[in-house]
Amino acid sequence: MSRRGRFSGPDRFEYLQALVTEFQDTDSAEAKQQVLANLANFSYDPRNSDALRRLQVTELFLDMLTEESEDLVEFGLGGLCNLSVDHECRDEILQSGGVALVTGCLSSRREETVLSAIGTLMNLTTASSRAQTTDRAVLQCMLRFSLSKSTRLRNLATVFLQDYCSQEQVEQAQHELQGHTQTALGIPLPEDPVGGRGGT
Amino acid sequence: MATSGSGGSCWSTPEVHKHHEQKIVCHTRPKYREGRRLRAVKVYTINLESRFLLVQGVPALGAMKELVELMALYGPVEEYRVLDEYPAEQFTEVYLFKFRTLRSARMAKRNLDERSFFGGLLHVCYAPEYETVEDTRQKLQDRRRYVARAKQNKVKALDEPEEKIERNAAEDSTCEIPKPENERGSWDFRERETWNEKGSWDLSYPLLPLPPQEGFPSVFEQTVYEDSMGSTYSAGTSDQPIASVGQKCSSDRSTVVYIKVKDRPPPAKLIPRTAHLQNRKRKMEEASKAFLLGTTEKNDTLIGPKLPELPKVDMEDDSLNITVNLIRSTMAKVSTIPENKATEKSSTATKPRRRI
């Protein structure tokens, strides 16, 4: 109980602030990774979302999506997936052009990253952002995922197609997929990425 | 024996996934973000969580019943089975469990991972790949609803001190359900994720009572029921220690009621010790909660901070209780005329009905 007592109200903010500070100040890649994972996990708890938003952790996570390290990308996107359920955080992410960044991660080679990206896109879908989150390339990508060998990917992509896209959209994308207007989104890049990372 | 799967394809593909592997714990954390337990660097999202749990490292001793019982401590288990085809270490088995709620699965994972069980060390992890599309959808919706509700409650209870976060600095993703601050809050929460008292899963041995079912019985009703050994008080939501005291006080005042009360078998005899302990703990928690929140079950309208009045002590022993009550009622008789005699009488009057 005494340990819990440490972590209430203002203390929570201060603790999270200390984490953000360490993240920004440290030179150690390992510490950076640990702290990022901490912050991403704290994002799961809706009681932290206000503090995290005040500390501009949404921006911090978004910055991670263009990092070289796949770990940082995975953790950052995991954080976004957790945080974007909160409507205020969602709006911030949308304002910062998060959709494009997240969409780019659909091409990651790591399943966890791709799953987080789909989850984040779901959370980011609003009446005004729908056109962006369910655009042609994303839909085609989801259609491919929905045939994936991985159950988790298949399930999540199916939910995305069923719940976030209209029937016509899906049919259109299916049609395109059979034709010649395919996009490469969601197809993992080769092991040694030469060109820019997809979408970013 | 096992209520093996309903034949869905999800129950037939045992495959080792990356997230099933135990990651190496991190030893390089600075003090301030070191948790109570060493944990790996890992980020949990809703995608990784699941009602399905994979339990590895179960010694092949035929202790399935015990394992299922252990699991059921954390919530209703819908299905379970041995994954014979899953690559396991020698002399161990791998089990798959499907809990009814994600919350139960979370508690079970949290408490049973790395627990020793019949000489083996369990490794419990989520197994979202066994979900169906519908499971996945439900999980996501639940999470969204939960966050929205938590947000609402936060706005409501902004001024009140929040229940502390359980999570430590380590990579432990599990989200604690915020302790509801007020009655409305608790009502809202109990609908889906049944909060059972606080932090009892921190105990080293899982002594949780079987969590309440989906239909949300109020905490007060429950305690009253358990404490009075089945004699249902009609005033179910009244503060339970007061209720029992009142019953005995009035038994002194009017002989008719006294006989009826005396008729009843001594209630304490049949209560198992664990139930006893749980009751006592719950009572203490309730009492402190009531004082903290300034809400008592009496209908007094109180403004301003409430002075902590002397709690009605339950001596946990019948004869002691009776003695205490005798003294108390004599004192009451000497000093004042009791005002709420009528209500107590009515509440006791309903009791004999059950015995007929």
Coordinates of C-alpha atoms in Angstrom, one line a residue:
Chain A
M1 CA 0.0 0.0 0.0
S2 CA 2.8 2.4 0.8
R3 CA 4.1 1.9 -2.7
R4 CA 0.8 2.6 -4.1
G5 CA 0.6 5.7 -2.1
R6 CA 3.7 7.1 -3.9
F7 CA 1.9 7.1 -7.1
S8 CA -1.1 9.3 -6.9
G9 CA -2.2 12.6 -8.3
P10 CA 0.7 15.0 -8.6
D11 CA 3.3 12.3 -7.9
R12 CA 2.1 10.5 -10.9
F13 CA 2.7 13.5 -13.1
E14 CA 6.2 14.0 -11.6
Y15 CA 7.1 10.4 -12.1
L16 CA 6.1 10.5 -15.7
Q17 CA 7.9 13.7 -16.2
A18 CA 11.0 12.2 -14.8
L19 CA 10.7 9.4 -17.3
V20 CA 10.2 11.8 -20.2
T21 CA 13.2 13.8 -19.0
E22 CA 15.4 10.7 -18.8
F23 CA 14.3 9.7 -22.2
Q24 CA 15.3 13.0 -23.7
D25 CA 18.6 13.4 -21.8
T26 CA 20.0 9.9 -21.9
D27 CA 22.6 8.9 -24.3
S28 CA 22.2 5.2 -23.6
A29 CA 20.2 3.5 -26.3
E30 CA 19.2 0.8 -23.8
A31 CA 17.8 3.3 -21.3
K32 CA 15.9 5.1 -24.1
Q33 CA 14.3 1.8 -25.0
Q34 CA 13.4 1.0 -21.5
V35 CA 11.9 4.3 -20.8
L36 CA 10.0 4.3 -24.0
A37 CA 8.5 0.9 -23.1
N38 CA 7.6 2.3 -19.6
L39 CA 5.8 5.3 -21.2
A40 CA 4.1 3.1 -23.7
N41 CA 2.8 0.8 -20.9
F42 CA 1.7 3.7 -18.8
S43 CA -0.3 4.9 -21.8
Y44 CA -2.5 1.8 -21.4
D45 CA -4.0 3.2 -18.2
P46 CA -6.5 5.9 -19.0
R47 CA -5.8 7.6 -15.7
N48 CA -2.4 8.6 -17.1
S49 CA -3.6 10.0 -20.4
D50 CA -4.0 13.5 -19.2
A51 CA -0.5 13.7 -17.7
L52 CA 1.0 12.0 -20.7
R53 CA -0.7 14.5 -23.0
R54 CA 0.5 17.4 -21.0
L55 CA 4.0 16.0 -21.3
Q56 CA 3.5 15.8 -25.0
V57 CA 4.2 12.1 -25.0
T58 CA 2.0 11.8 -28.1
E59 CA 4.6 13.8 -30.0
L60 CA 7.4 11.7 -28.5
F61 CA 5.7 8.5 -29.7
L62 CA 5.1 9.9 -33.1
D63 CA 8.8 10.8 -33.4
M64 CA 9.7 7.2 -32.7
L65 CA 7.9 6.0 -35.8
T66 CA 10.7 7.3 -38.0
E67 CA 13.5 5.9 -35.9
E68 CA 16.0 3.4 -37.3
S69 CA 15.7 1.0 -34.4
E70 CA 12.8 -1.4 -34.9
D71 CA 12.4 -1.7 -31.2
L72 CA 11.8 2.0 -30.8
V73 CA 9.3 1.9 -33.6
E74 CA 7.5 -1.0 -32.0
F75 CA 7.3 0.6 -28.6
G76 CA 6.4 4.0 -29.9
L77 CA 3.6 2.6 -31.9
G78 CA 2.5 0.4 -29.0
G79 CA 2.3 3.6 -27.0
L80 CA 0.2 5.3 -29.7
C81 CA -2.0 2.3 -29.9
N82 CA -2.6 2.5 -26.1
L83 CA -2.9 6.3 -26.0
S84 CA -5.1 6.8 -29.0
V85 CA -8.1 5.3 -27.4
D86 CA -8.3 8.5 -25.4
H87 CA -10.2 11.0 -27.5
E88 CA -8.1 14.0 -26.6
C89 CA -4.9 12.2 -27.4
R90 CA -6.5 10.9 -30.6
D91 CA -7.2 14.4 -31.7
E92 CA -3.7 15.5 -30.9
I93 CA -2.3 12.6 -32.9
L94 CA -4.5 13.5 -35.8
Q95 CA -3.5 17.1 -35.7
S96 CA 0.2 16.1 -35.8
G97 CA -0.3 14.2 -39.0
G98 CA -0.2 10.9 -37.2
V99 CA -2.2 9.0 -39.8
A100 CA 0.5 9.1 -42.5
L101 CA 3.2 8.1 -40.0
V102 CA 1.2 5.2 -38.6
T103 CA 0.1 4.0 -42.1
G104 CA 3.8 3.8 -43.0
C105 CA 4.3 1.3 -40.2
L106 CA 1.9 -1.1 -41.8
S107 CA 4.9 -2.2 -43.9
S108 CA 7.0 -3.2 -40.9
R109 CA 8.4 -6.6 -40.7
R110 CA 7.4 -7.0 -37.1
E111 CA 4.0 -8.4 -36.5
E112 CA 3.6 -6.6 -33.3
T113 CA 4.3 -3.3 -35.0
V114 CA 1.8 -4.0 -37.7
L115 CA -0.8 -5.0 -35.2
S116 CA -0.3 -1.8 -33.3
A117 CA -0.5 0.2 -36.5
I118 CA -3.9 -1.3 -37.3
G119 CA -5.2 -0.8 -33.8
T120 CA -4.0 2.8 -33.9
L121 CA -5.6 3.4 -37.2
M122 CA -8.9 2.1 -35.8
N123 CA -8.7 4.5 -32.9
L124 CA -7.8 7.4 -35.1
T125 CA -10.8 6.9 -37.4
T126 CA -13.3 9.6 -36.8
A127 CA -15.9 11.1 -39.1
S128 CA -13.4 13.7 -40.4
S129 CA -10.4 11.5 -40.5
R130 CA -12.1 8.5 -42.1
A131 CA -11.1 9.4 -45.6
Q132 CA -7.5 9.3 -44.6
T133 CA -7.5 6.2 -42.3
T134 CA -9.4 4.1 -44.8
D135 CA -7.9 5.2 -48.0
R136 CA -7.3 3.0 -51.0
A137 CA -3.9 1.8 -50.1
V138 CA -4.8 1.0 -46.5
L139 CA -7.8 -1.0 -47.6
Q140 CA -5.8 -3.0 -50.1
C141 CA -3.3 -3.6 -47.4
M142 CA -6.0 -4.8 -45.0
L143 CA -7.4 -7.1 -47.6
R144 CA -4.0 -8.7 -47.9
F145 CA -3.7 -8.9 -44.1
S146 CA -7.1 -10.5 -43.9
L147 CA -5.7 -13.5 -45.8
S148 CA -2.6 -13.7 -43.7
K149 CA -1.4 -16.8 -42.1
S150 CA -1.2 -15.1 -38.8
T151 CA -4.5 -15.4 -36.9
R152 CA -4.0 -12.2 -35.0
L153 CA -3.3 -10.2 -38.1
R154 CA -6.1 -11.8 -40.0
N155 CA -8.6 -11.1 -37.2
L156 CA -7.6 -7.5 -36.7
A157 CA -7.6 -6.7 -40.4
T158 CA -11.0 -8.4 -40.7
V159 CA -12.4 -6.2 -37.9
F160 CA -11.0 -3.2 -39.6
L161 CA -12.6 -4.0 -42.9
Q162 CA -15.9 -4.9 -41.3
D163 CA -16.3 -2.2 -38.8
Y164 CA -14.4 0.8 -40.2
C165 CA -15.0 0.5 -43.9
S166 CA -18.1 0.5 -46.0
Q167 CA -19.1 -2.4 -48.1
E168 CA -18.5 -0.4 -51.3
Q169 CA -15.1 0.6 -50.2
V170 CA -14.1 -3.0 -49.6
E171 CA -15.5 -4.1 -52.9
Q172 CA -13.7 -1.4 -54.7
A173 CA -10.5 -2.3 -53.1
Q174 CA -11.0 -5.9 -53.9
H175 CA -11.6 -5.0 -57.5
E176 CA -8.4 -3.0 -57.5
L177 CA -6.5 -5.7 -55.9
Q178 CA -7.3 -8.0 -58.8
G179 CA -6.5 -5.3 -61.4
H180 CA -3.3 -3.5 -61.9
T181 CA -3.7 -0.6 -59.5
Q182 CA -2.2 -2.3 -56.5
T183 CA -0.2 -0.4 -53.9
A184 CA 2.7 -1.8 -52.1
L185 CA 1.6 -0.6 -48.6
G186 CA 1.8 -3.3 -46.0
I187 CA 4.3 -5.4 -47.9
P188 CA 7.3 -5.6 -45.7
L189 CA 10.4 -3.9 -47.0
P190 CA 13.4 -6.1 -47.8
E191 CA 15.8 -6.8 -45.0
D192 CA 18.2 -4.0 -45.9
P193 CA 16.1 -0.9 -46.4
V194 CA 17.7 1.2 -49.0
G195 CA 15.0 3.7 -49.9
G196 CA 12.9 5.7 -47.4
R197 CA 10.7 3.8 -45.1
G198 CA 7.3 3.4 -46.6
G199 CA 5.0 6.4 -46.2
T200 CA 7.2 8.5 -44.1
Chain B
M1 CA -12.6 -34.5 -19.3
A2 CA -11.6 -31.1 -20.4
T3 CA -14.4 -29.1 -21.9
S4 CA -12.5 -29.2 -25.1
G5 CA -13.1 -26.7 -27.8
S6 CA -16.3 -26.3 -29.7
G7 CA -14.4 -27.4 -32.7
G8 CA -13.5 -24.0 -34.0
S9 CA -10.4 -23.8 -36.0
C10 CA -8.9 -21.7 -33.3
W11 CA -8.5 -24.7 -31.1
S12 CA -6.6 -26.8 -33.6
T13 CA -3.4 -24.9 -34.5
P14 CA -0.8 -25.0 -31.9
E15 CA 2.0 -22.9 -33.0
V16 CA 4.8 -21.3 -31.1
H17 CA 4.6 -17.6 -31.4
K18 CA 7.2 -15.1 -30.6
H19 CA 5.1 -13.5 -27.8
H20 CA 4.9 -16.9 -26.1
E21 CA 8.6 -16.9 -25.4
Q22 CA 9.8 -15.6 -22.2
K23 CA 11.9 -12.6 -22.7
I24 CA 15.0 -12.1 -20.7
V25 CA 14.3 -9.9 -17.7
C26 CA 16.0 -6.6 -17.6
H27 CA 18.7 -6.1 -15.0
T28 CA 19.9 -2.7 -16.0
R29 CA 17.1 -0.4 -14.8
P30 CA 18.0 2.4 -12.5
K31 CA 16.5 2.2 -9.1
Y32 CA 13.6 4.7 -9.7
R33 CA 12.1 2.7 -12.4
E34 CA 12.7 -0.7 -11.0
G35 CA 9.6 -2.6 -10.1
R36 CA 8.9 -5.1 -7.5
R37 CA 9.6 -7.9 -9.9
L38 CA 12.2 -8.0 -12.6
R39 CA 10.5 -7.8 -15.9
A40 CA 11.5 -7.9 -19.5
V41 CA 11.3 -4.8 -21.7
K42 CA 8.1 -5.2 -23.4
V43 CA 5.1 -3.1 -24.4
Y44 CA 1.6 -4.5 -23.9
T45 CA -1.2 -3.3 -26.1
I46 CA -4.7 -4.6 -26.3
N47 CA -3.6 -6.6 -29.3
L48 CA -1.3 -8.6 -27.1
E49 CA -3.8 -9.2 -24.3
S50 CA -6.4 -11.8 -24.6
R51 CA -9.0 -13.9 -22.7
F52 CA -6.9 -16.9 -23.8
L53 CA -4.0 -17.8 -21.7
L54 CA -1.3 -20.3 -22.5
V55 CA 0.1 -22.0 -19.4
Q56 CA 3.4 -23.7 -20.0
G57 CA 5.5 -25.7 -17.7
V58 CA 2.8 -27.6 -16.0
P59 CA 4.3 -30.8 -14.6
A60 CA 2.8 -33.8 -16.3
L61 CA 1.5 -35.2 -13.0
G62 CA -2.1 -35.3 -13.8
A63 CA -2.8 -32.2 -11.7
M64 CA -5.2 -30.7 -14.2
K65 CA -8.0 -30.4 -11.7
E66 CA -5.7 -28.4 -9.4
L67 CA -4.6 -26.2 -12.2
V68 CA -8.1 -25.5 -13.3
E69 CA -9.1 -24.7 -9.7
L70 CA -6.2 -22.4 -9.4
M71 CA -7.2 -20.6 -12.6
A72 CA -10.8 -20.4 -11.5
L73 CA -9.7 -18.3 -8.5
Y74 CA -9.3 -15.4 -10.9
G75 CA -12.6 -15.7 -12.7
P76 CA -14.9 -18.0 -14.6
V77 CA -13.1 -20.2 -17.0
E78 CA -15.1 -20.9 -20.1
E79 CA -12.9 -23.5 -21.7
Y80 CA -9.6 -25.2 -21.2
R81 CA -7.7 -28.0 -22.6
V82 CA -4.3 -29.6 -22.9
L83 CA -2.3 -28.6 -26.0
D84 CA -0.8 -32.0 -26.6
E85 CA 0.7 -30.9 -29.9
Y86 CA 2.3 -27.9 -28.5
P87 CA 6.1 -28.3 -28.1
A88 CA 6.7 -28.5 -24.4
E89 CA 9.6 -29.2 -22.2
Q90 CA 10.1 -32.8 -21.1
F91 CA 7.6 -34.0 -18.5
T92 CA 5.6 -30.8 -18.7
E93 CA 2.3 -30.0 -20.4
V94 CA 0.9 -26.9 -22.0
Y95 CA -2.6 -25.8 -21.3
L96 CA -4.9 -23.4 -22.9
F97 CA -7.5 -21.5 -20.9
K98 CA -10.2 -19.3 -22.0
F99 CA -11.6 -16.9 -19.4
R100 CA -14.8 -15.2 -19.6
T101 CA -13.3 -11.8 -19.1
L102 CA -10.1 -10.2 -20.1
R103 CA -9.8 -8.9 -16.6
S104 CA -9.8 -12.4 -15.1
A105 CA -7.2 -13.5 -17.6
R106 CA -5.1 -10.5 -16.7
M107 CA -5.2 -11.2 -13.0
A108 CA -4.5 -14.9 -13.6
K109 CA -1.5 -14.1 -15.7
R110 CA -0.2 -11.5 -13.3
N111 CA -0.4 -13.8 -10.4
L112 CA 0.4 -17.2 -11.8
D113 CA 3.2 -16.4 -14.2
E114 CA 6.4 -17.7 -12.7
R115 CA 4.5 -19.3 -9.8
S116 CA 5.6 -22.7 -8.8
F117 CA 3.1 -25.4 -9.2
F118 CA 3.6 -29.0 -8.2
G119 CA 7.3 -28.4 -8.3
G120 CA 7.4 -26.8 -11.7
L121 CA 7.5 -23.1 -12.7
L122 CA 4.5 -22.0 -14.6
H123 CA 4.9 -19.7 -17.5
V124 CA 1.7 -17.9 -18.3
C125 CA 1.2 -15.8 -21.4
Y126 CA -1.6 -14.4 -23.4
A127 CA -2.6 -16.4 -26.5
P128 CA -4.5 -13.9 -28.7
E129 CA -4.0 -16.1 -31.7
Y130 CA -6.7 -18.4 -30.4
E131 CA -9.3 -15.6 -30.6
T132 CA -12.0 -15.5 -33.3
V133 CA -12.7 -12.4 -35.2
E134 CA -15.6 -11.8 -32.8
D135 CA -13.4 -12.2 -29.8
T136 CA -11.0 -9.7 -31.1
R137 CA -13.8 -7.3 -31.9
Q138 CA -15.3 -7.7 -28.5
K139 CA -12.0 -7.1 -26.8
L140 CA -11.4 -3.9 -28.7
Q141 CA -14.9 -2.6 -27.9
D142 CA -14.5 -3.4 -24.3
R143 CA -11.3 -1.6 -24.1
R144 CA -12.8 1.5 -25.8
R145 CA -15.8 1.4 -23.5
Y146 CA -13.7 1.0 -20.5
V147 CA -11.4 3.9 -21.3
A148 CA -14.5 6.1 -22.0
R149 CA -16.0 5.2 -18.7
A150 CA -12.8 5.6 -16.8
K151 CA -12.5 9.1 -18.3
Q152 CA -16.0 9.9 -17.2
N153 CA -15.4 8.8 -13.7
K154 CA -12.2 10.7 -13.6
V155 CA -14.0 13.9 -14.4
K156 CA -16.6 13.2 -11.8
A157 CA -14.2 12.3 -9.1
L158 CA -11.6 15.0 -10.0
D159 CA -11.2 16.4 -6.5
E160 CA -11.1 13.1 -4.7
P161 CA -7.7 11.5 -4.2
E162 CA -7.4 8.8 -6.8
E163 CA -6.8 5.2 -6.0
K164 CA -3.1 4.6 -6.5
I165 CA -1.8 3.1 -9.5
E166 CA -0.7 -0.4 -9.0
R167 CA 1.7 -0.7 -11.8
N168 CA 5.3 -0.2 -11.0
A169 CA 7.9 1.3 -13.1
A170 CA 8.8 -1.9 -14.8
E171 CA 7.2 -3.1 -18.0
D172 CA 4.1 -4.4 -16.6
S173 CA 1.3 -3.4 -18.8
T174 CA -1.6 -4.6 -16.9
C175 CA -4.1 -1.9 -16.3
E176 CA -5.6 -1.6 -13.0
I177 CA -9.2 -0.9 -12.9
P178 CA -9.4 2.3 -11.0
K179 CA -11.1 1.9 -7.7
P180 CA -14.4 3.5 -8.0
E181 CA -14.5 6.6 -5.9
N182 CA -18.2 6.8 -5.3
E183 CA -21.2 4.6 -5.4
R184 CA -22.2 5.6 -8.9
G185 CA -18.7 4.9 -10.1
S186 CA -18.6 1.5 -8.6
W187 CA -21.9 0.7 -10.0
D188 CA -20.7 1.6 -13.5
F189 CA -17.6 -0.5 -13.1
R190 CA -19.1 -3.5 -11.7
E191 CA -21.1 -4.1 -14.8
R192 CA -18.2 -5.4 -16.8
E193 CA -15.1 -5.8 -14.8
T194 CA -15.9 -6.9 -11.3
W195 CA -13.6 -5.2 -8.9
N196 CA -13.1 -7.3 -5.9
E197 CA -12.0 -5.3 -3.0
K198 CA -8.6 -3.8 -3.4
G199 CA -5.2 -5.1 -4.1
S200 CA -5.7 -8.6 -2.7
W201 CA -3.8 -10.1 -5.6
D202 CA -0.7 -8.7 -4.1
L203 CA -0.7 -11.4 -1.6
S204 CA 1.8 -14.1 -2.1
Y205 CA -0.8 -16.8 -2.2
P206 CA -4.0 -16.4 -4.2
L207 CA -6.6 -16.4 -1.6
L208 CA -9.2 -14.5 -3.6
P209 CA -12.8 -15.4 -3.1
L210 CA -14.4 -16.5 -6.3
P211 CA -15.0 -13.3 -8.1
P212 CA -18.6 -12.2 -8.4
Q213 CA -20.4 -13.1 -11.5
E214 CA -21.4 -10.7 -14.3
G215 CA -24.6 -9.8 -12.6
F216 CA -23.3 -7.3 -10.1
P217 CA -24.3 -8.0 -6.5
S218 CA -23.6 -5.0 -4.5
V219 CA -20.7 -5.4 -2.0
F220 CA -23.0 -4.5 0.8
E221 CA -25.6 -7.1 0.0
Q222 CA -22.9 -9.7 -0.1
T223 CA -21.4 -9.0 3.2
V224 CA -24.6 -8.8 4.9
Y225 CA -25.6 -12.1 3.4
E226 CA -22.4 -13.9 4.4
D227 CA -22.1 -12.5 7.8
S228 CA -25.6 -13.3 8.9
M229 CA -25.3 -16.9 7.7
G230 CA -28.0 -16.9 5.2
S231 CA -30.6 -14.9 7.1
T232 CA -31.3 -12.3 4.5
Y233 CA -31.8 -8.9 5.9
S234 CA -34.4 -7.1 3.9
A235 CA -32.5 -4.0 4.5
G236 CA -29.7 -5.4 2.4
T237 CA -27.8 -2.3 1.9
S238 CA -27.8 -1.1 5.4
D239 CA -24.4 -1.0 7.1
Q240 CA -23.9 -4.5 8.2
P241 CA -22.1 -4.2 11.6
I242 CA -24.8 -1.8 12.7
A243 CA -27.4 -4.1 11.5
S244 CA -26.1 -7.0 13.6
V245 CA -25.7 -4.8 16.6
G246 CA -29.2 -3.4 16.2
Q247 CA -30.6 -6.8 16.1
K248 CA -29.1 -7.8 19.4
C249 CA -29.9 -4.5 21.0
S250 CA -33.5 -4.8 20.2
S251 CA -33.5 -8.4 21.4
D252 CA -32.8 -7.0 24.8
R253 CA -35.6 -4.5 24.7
S254 CA -38.5 -6.6 23.6
T255 CA -38.8 -10.1 24.8
V256 CA -40.8 -11.3 21.8
V257 CA -38.1 -10.5 19.5
Y258 CA -35.6 -11.9 21.9
I259 CA -37.1 -15.3 21.8
K260 CA -37.2 -15.3 18.1
V261 CA -33.6 -14.3 17.9
K262 CA -32.6 -16.9 20.4
D263 CA -34.4 -19.5 18.4
R264 CA -31.9 -19.1 15.6
P265 CA -28.9 -21.3 15.6
P266 CA -25.7 -19.7 16.7
P267 CA -24.5 -18.1 13.5
A268 CA -20.8 -18.3 13.9
K269 CA -20.5 -22.0 14.1
L270 CA -20.7 -22.7 10.4
I271 CA -18.6 -20.0 9.0
P272 CA -15.3 -21.4 7.7
R273 CA -12.2 -19.7 8.9
T274 CA -11.3 -18.3 5.5
A275 CA -14.7 -16.7 5.1
H276 CA -14.3 -15.3 8.5
L277 CA -11.0 -13.7 7.7
Q278 CA -12.3 -12.3 4.4
N279 CA -15.3 -10.9 6.2
R280 CA -13.3 -9.2 8.7
K281 CA -11.0 -7.7 6.1
R282 CA -13.9 -6.6 4.0
K283 CA -15.5 -5.0 7.0
M284 CA -12.5 -3.1 7.9
E285 CA -12.1 -1.9 4.4
E286 CA -15.7 -0.9 4.2
A287 CA -15.4 0.9 7.5
S288 CA -12.4 2.8 6.4
K289 CA -13.9 3.5 3.0
A290 CA -17.0 4.9 4.6
F291 CA -14.9 7.2 6.8
L292 CA -12.7 8.3 3.9
L293 CA -15.5 9.1 1.6
G294 CA -17.7 10.4 4.3
T295 CA -20.5 8.2 3.1
T296 CA -22.2 6.1 5.6
E297 CA -25.2 4.0 4.9
K298 CA -27.4 6.0 7.2
N299 CA -29.4 8.6 5.6
D300 CA -28.0 11.4 7.6
T301 CA -27.2 14.4 5.5
L302 CA -23.7 15.4 6.5
I303 CA -22.0 18.5 5.5
G304 CA -18.3 19.0 6.0
P305 CA -15.7 16.6 7.2
K306 CA -17.0 13.8 9.3
L307 CA -15.4 13.0 12.5
P308 CA -14.4 9.4 12.7
E309 CA -16.8 8.0 15.2
L310 CA -16.0 4.9 17.1
P311 CA -16.5 2.0 14.8
K312 CA -18.9 -0.7 15.9
V313 CA -16.4 -3.4 16.7
D314 CA -17.1 -6.9 15.7
M315 CA -15.3 -9.2 18.1
E316 CA -15.5 -12.1 15.7
D317 CA -16.7 -14.2 18.5
D318 CA -20.3 -14.8 19.4
S319 CA -20.2 -14.7 23.1
L320 CA -17.9 -11.7 23.1
N321 CA -20.2 -10.0 20.7
I322 CA -23.2 -10.7 22.9
T323 CA -21.4 -9.4 25.9
V324 CA -20.4 -6.3 24.1
N325 CA -23.9 -5.8 22.9
L326 CA -25.3 -6.3 26.3
I327 CA -23.1 -3.7 27.8
R328 CA -23.8 -1.4 24.9
S329 CA -27.5 -1.7 25.1
T330 CA -27.5 -1.3 28.8
M331 CA -25.5 1.9 28.4
A332 CA -27.9 3.0 25.8
K333 CA -30.8 2.3 28.0
V334 CA -29.3 4.2 30.8
S335 CA -28.4 7.3 28.8
T336 CA -31.0 7.8 26.2
I337 CA -34.1 6.5 24.7
P338 CA -33.3 4.9 21.3
E339 CA -34.9 6.6 18.4
N340 CA -34.6 4.1 15.7
K341 CA -36.2 1.3 17.5
A342 CA -39.0 1.1 15.1
T343 CA -36.8 0.4 12.1
E344 CA -34.8 -2.2 13.8
K345 CA -37.9 -4.0 14.9
S346 CA -39.2 -4.1 11.4
S347 CA -36.0 -5.5 10.1
T348 CA -35.9 -8.2 12.7
A349 CA -39.6 -8.9 12.2
T350 CA -38.9 -10.0 8.6
K351 CA -36.3 -12.5 9.6
P352 CA -38.4 -15.3 11.1
R353 CA -40.2 -15.7 7.8
R354 CA -37.2 -17.5 6.4
R355 CA -37.2 -20.0 9.1
I356 CA -40.8 -21.1 8.7

